[in-house]
Short mmCIF file of C-alpha atoms in Angstrom, two decimals:
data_model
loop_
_atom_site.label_atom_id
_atom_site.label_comp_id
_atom_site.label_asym_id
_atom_site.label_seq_id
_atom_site.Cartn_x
_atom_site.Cartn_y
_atom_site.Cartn_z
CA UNK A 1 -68.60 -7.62 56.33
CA UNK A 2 -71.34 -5.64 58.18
CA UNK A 3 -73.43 -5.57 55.23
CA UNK A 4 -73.40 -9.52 54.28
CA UNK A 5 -74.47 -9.81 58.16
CA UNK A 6 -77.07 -7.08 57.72
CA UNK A 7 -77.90 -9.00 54.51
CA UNK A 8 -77.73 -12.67 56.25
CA UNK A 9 -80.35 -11.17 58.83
CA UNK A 10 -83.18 -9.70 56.83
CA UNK A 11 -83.08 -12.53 54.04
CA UNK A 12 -83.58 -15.31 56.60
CA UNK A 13 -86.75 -13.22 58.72
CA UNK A 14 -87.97 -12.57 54.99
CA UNK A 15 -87.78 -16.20 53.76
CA UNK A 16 -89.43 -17.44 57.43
CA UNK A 17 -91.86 -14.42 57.47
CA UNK A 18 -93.14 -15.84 53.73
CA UNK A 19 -94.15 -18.99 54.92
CA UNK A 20 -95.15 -18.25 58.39
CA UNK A 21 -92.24 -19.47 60.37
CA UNK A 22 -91.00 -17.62 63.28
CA UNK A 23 -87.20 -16.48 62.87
CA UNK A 24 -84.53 -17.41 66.06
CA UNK A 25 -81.02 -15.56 66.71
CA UNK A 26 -78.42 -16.07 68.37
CA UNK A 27 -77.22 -11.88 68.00
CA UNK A 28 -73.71 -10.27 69.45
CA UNK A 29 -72.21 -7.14 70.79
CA UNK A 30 -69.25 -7.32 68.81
CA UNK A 31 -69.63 -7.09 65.97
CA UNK A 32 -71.85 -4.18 66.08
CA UNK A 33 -71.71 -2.87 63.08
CA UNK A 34 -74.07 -4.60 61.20
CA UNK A 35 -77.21 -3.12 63.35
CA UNK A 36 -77.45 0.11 61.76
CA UNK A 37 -77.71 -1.42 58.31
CA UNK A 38 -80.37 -3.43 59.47
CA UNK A 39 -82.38 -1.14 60.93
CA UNK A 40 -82.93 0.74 58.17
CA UNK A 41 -83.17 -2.08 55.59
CA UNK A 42 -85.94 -3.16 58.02
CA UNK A 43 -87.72 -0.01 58.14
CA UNK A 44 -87.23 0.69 54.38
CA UNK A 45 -88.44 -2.41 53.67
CA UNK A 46 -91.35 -2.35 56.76
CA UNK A 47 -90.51 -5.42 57.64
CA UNK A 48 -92.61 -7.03 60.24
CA UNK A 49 -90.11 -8.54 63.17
CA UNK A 50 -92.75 -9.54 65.17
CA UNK A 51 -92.18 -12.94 64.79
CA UNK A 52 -88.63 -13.30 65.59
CA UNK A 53 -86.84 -13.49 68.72
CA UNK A 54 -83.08 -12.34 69.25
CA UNK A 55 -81.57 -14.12 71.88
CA UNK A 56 -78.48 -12.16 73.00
CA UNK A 57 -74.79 -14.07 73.63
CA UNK A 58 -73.79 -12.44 76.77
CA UNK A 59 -73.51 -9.33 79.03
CA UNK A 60 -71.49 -8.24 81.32
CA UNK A 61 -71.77 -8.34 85.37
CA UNK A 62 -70.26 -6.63 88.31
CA UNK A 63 -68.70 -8.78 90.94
CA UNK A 64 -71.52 -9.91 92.83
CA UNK A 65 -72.99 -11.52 89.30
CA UNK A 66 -75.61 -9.06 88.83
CA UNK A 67 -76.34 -7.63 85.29
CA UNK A 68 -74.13 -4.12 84.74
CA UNK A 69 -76.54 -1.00 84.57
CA UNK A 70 -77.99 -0.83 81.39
CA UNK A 71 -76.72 3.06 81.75
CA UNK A 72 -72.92 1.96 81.11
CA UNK A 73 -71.50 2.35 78.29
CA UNK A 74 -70.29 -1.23 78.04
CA UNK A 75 -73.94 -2.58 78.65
CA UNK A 76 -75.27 -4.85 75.94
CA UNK A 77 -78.92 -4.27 76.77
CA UNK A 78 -78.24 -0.74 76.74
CA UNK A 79 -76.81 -1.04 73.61
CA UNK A 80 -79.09 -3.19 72.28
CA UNK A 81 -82.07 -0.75 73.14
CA UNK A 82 -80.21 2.67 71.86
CA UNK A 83 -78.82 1.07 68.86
CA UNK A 84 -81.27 -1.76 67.72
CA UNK A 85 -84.76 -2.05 69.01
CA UNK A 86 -85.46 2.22 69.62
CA UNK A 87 -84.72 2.55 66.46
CA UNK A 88 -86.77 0.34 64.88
CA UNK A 89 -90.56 1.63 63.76
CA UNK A 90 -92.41 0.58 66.90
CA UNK A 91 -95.14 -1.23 64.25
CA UNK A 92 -92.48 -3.65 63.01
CA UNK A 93 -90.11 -4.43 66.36
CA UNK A 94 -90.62 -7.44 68.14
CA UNK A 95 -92.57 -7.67 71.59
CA UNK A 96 -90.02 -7.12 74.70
CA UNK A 97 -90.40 -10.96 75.28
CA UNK A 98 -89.03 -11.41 71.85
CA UNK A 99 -85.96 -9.72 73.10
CA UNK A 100 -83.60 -12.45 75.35
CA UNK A 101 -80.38 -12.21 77.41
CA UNK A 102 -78.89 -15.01 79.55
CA UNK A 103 -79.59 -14.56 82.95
CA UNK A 104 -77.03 -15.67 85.89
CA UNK A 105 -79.73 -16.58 88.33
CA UNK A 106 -81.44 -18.96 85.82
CA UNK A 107 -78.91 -19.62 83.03
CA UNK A 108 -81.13 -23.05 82.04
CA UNK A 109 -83.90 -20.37 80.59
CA UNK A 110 -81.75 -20.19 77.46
CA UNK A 111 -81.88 -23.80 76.27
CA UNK A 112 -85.23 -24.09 77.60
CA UNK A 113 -86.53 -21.18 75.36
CA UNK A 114 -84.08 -22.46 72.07
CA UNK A 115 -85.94 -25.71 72.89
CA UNK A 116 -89.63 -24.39 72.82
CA UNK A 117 -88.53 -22.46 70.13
CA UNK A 118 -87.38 -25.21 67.91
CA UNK A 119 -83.91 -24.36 67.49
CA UNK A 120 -81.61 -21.51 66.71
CA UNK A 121 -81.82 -20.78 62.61
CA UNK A 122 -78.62 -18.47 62.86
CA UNK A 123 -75.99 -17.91 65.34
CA UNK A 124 -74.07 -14.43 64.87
CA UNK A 125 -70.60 -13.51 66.40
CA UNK A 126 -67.09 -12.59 66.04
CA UNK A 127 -63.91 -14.32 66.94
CA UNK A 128 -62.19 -13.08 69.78
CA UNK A 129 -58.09 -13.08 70.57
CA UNK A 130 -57.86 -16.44 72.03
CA UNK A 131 -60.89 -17.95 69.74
CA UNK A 132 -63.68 -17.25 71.90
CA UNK A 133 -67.02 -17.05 70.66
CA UNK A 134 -69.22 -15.35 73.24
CA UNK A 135 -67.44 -15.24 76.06
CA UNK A 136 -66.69 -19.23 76.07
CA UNK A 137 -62.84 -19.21 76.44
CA UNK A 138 -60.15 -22.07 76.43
CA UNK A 139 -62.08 -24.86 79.02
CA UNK A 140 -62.34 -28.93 78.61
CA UNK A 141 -65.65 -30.39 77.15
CA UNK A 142 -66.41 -26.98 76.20
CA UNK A 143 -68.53 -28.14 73.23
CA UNK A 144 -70.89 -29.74 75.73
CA UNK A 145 -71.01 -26.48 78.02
CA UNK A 146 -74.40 -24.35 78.41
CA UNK A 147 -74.85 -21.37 79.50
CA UNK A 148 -73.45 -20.11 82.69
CA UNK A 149 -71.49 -17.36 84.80
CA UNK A 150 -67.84 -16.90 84.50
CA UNK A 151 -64.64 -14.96 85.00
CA UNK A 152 -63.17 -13.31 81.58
CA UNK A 153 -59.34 -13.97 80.88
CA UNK A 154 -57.14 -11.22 81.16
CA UNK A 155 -56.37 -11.86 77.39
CA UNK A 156 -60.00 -10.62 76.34
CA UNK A 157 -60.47 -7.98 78.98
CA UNK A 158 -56.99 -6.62 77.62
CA UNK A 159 -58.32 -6.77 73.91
CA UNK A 160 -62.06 -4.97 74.79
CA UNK A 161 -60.17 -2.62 76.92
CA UNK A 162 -58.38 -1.50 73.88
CA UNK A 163 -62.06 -1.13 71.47
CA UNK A 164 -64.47 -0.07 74.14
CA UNK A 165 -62.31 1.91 76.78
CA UNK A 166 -59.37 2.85 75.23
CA UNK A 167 -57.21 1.21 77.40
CA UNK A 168 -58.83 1.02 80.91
CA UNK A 169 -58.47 -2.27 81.90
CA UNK A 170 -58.78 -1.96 85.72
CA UNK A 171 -62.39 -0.72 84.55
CA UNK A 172 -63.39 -3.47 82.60
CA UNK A 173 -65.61 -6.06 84.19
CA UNK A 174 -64.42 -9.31 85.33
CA UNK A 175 -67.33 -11.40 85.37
CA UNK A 176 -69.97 -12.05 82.03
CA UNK A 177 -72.79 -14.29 81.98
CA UNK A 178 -72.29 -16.32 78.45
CA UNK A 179 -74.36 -18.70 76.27
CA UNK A 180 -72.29 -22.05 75.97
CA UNK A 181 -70.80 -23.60 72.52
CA UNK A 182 -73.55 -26.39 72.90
CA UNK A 183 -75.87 -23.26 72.41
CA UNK A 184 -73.76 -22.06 69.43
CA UNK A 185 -72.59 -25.24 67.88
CA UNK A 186 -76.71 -26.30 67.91
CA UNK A 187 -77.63 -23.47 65.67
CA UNK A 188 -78.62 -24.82 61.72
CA UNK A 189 -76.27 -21.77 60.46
CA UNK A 190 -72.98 -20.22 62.39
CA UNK A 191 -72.06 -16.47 60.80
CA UNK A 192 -68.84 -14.86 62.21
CA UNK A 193 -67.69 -11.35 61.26
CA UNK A 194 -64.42 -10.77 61.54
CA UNK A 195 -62.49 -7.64 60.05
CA UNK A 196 -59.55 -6.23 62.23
CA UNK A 197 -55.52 -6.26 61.57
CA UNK A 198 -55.46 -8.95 64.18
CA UNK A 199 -58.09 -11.44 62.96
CA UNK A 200 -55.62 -13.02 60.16
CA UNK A 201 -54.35 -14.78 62.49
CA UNK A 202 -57.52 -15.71 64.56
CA UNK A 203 -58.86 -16.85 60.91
CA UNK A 204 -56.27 -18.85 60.10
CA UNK A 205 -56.14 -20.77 63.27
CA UNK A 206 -60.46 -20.87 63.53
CA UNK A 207 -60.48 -22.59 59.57
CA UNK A 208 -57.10 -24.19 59.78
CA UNK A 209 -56.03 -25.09 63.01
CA UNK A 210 -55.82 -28.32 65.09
CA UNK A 211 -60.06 -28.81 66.48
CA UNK A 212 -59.43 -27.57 70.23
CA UNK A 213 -61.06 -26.30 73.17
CA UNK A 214 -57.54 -24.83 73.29
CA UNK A 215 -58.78 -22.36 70.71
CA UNK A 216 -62.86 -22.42 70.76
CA UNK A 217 -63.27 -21.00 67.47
CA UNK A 218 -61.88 -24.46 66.13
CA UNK A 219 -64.79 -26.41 67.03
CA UNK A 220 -67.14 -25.03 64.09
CA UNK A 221 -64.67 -26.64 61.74
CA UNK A 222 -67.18 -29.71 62.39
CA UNK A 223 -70.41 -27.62 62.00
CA UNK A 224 -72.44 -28.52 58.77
CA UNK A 225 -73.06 -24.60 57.89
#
């Protein structure tokens, strides 16, 4: 799985970076595991990333809606920077600029940069419990929703309690700042790795199950790709 996403990445920068085109993510902290493969296929194959931007799903934030410290363990900048873009020859990574995260005091600067940008060419992820993608849970019109702050369900805190703090969690943050579906769903391509115990059924239900905001994964049944 991490290797077809490793894969998915560098082919699409090296088909845009042929004719000149600049290369747009949509790039998650979960899965993860696809980052080390791509650093070094990038390095290996000095691949120039300066014309791509990543544009981050989420983050987490404390309770007064402020990014967590990048020191934390559960950070996704920090991770992002320790396992991603540090790693990365600093002749072939893309400017700081290049590198986005949705912010809760301006969450329109998303859709504003996907805009200039001219669209999203890929949108990575996973599937969480209840079908989130991001951190977009179980809401009406949540196909039309952008990104914005908001309180995590118990359901997904439980579940990333489990992988990130084995168990703690009453230490898990409450709050996350997300990109929306309508962020997601606009993307030309949608990849989702998914490869725990637990995911059957989350597949299932995401490829075969009724098209619901009751379970967001459902909704890219209607995507073209």
């Amino acid at each position: 799985v991490f290797y077809e996403l490793a894969l998915e990445m560098i082919g699409e920068i090296e088909k845009n970076n042929a004719v000149g085109r600049r290369t747009v993510f949509i790039c998650p902290v979960g899965p993860v595991g696809q980052y080390p493969i791509f650093v070094r296929l990038v390095n290996e194959r000095r691949l120039s990333l300066k014309n791509c931007w990543f544009i981050n799903m989420d983050e987490y934030l404390t309770d007064d809606e402020e990014w967590i410290d990048e020191r934390s363990a559960l950070s996704f900048h920090g991770f992002m920077n320790r396992t991603v873009y540090s790693k990365i020859d600093p002749e072939l990574v893309m400017p700081e600029n290049q590198r986005i995260f949705p912010d809760p005091h301006d969450p329109g600067h998303i859709a504003k940069v996907i805009d200039e940008l001219g669209g999203v060419d890929i949108a990575f992820g996973g599937i969480g419990i209840n079908g989130h993608l991001a951190f977009n849970e179980a809401q009406d019109e949540l196909a039309a929703l952008h990104t914005r702050v908001l309180t995590i369900s118990r359901e997904t805190r439980t579940s990333n309690a489990i992988g990130d703090l084995n168990g703690a969690i009453d230490a898990m943050p409450r709050k996350a700042v997300t990109i929306g579906m309508a962020e997601i769903l606009g993307a030309k391509k949608i990849r989702l790795g998914v490869f725990r115990d637990w995911h059957r059924s989350v597949v299932r239900q995401a490829a075969y199950g009724e098209v619901s905001a009751h379970f967001p994964a459902t909704l890219i049944q209607r995507h073209p790709d």
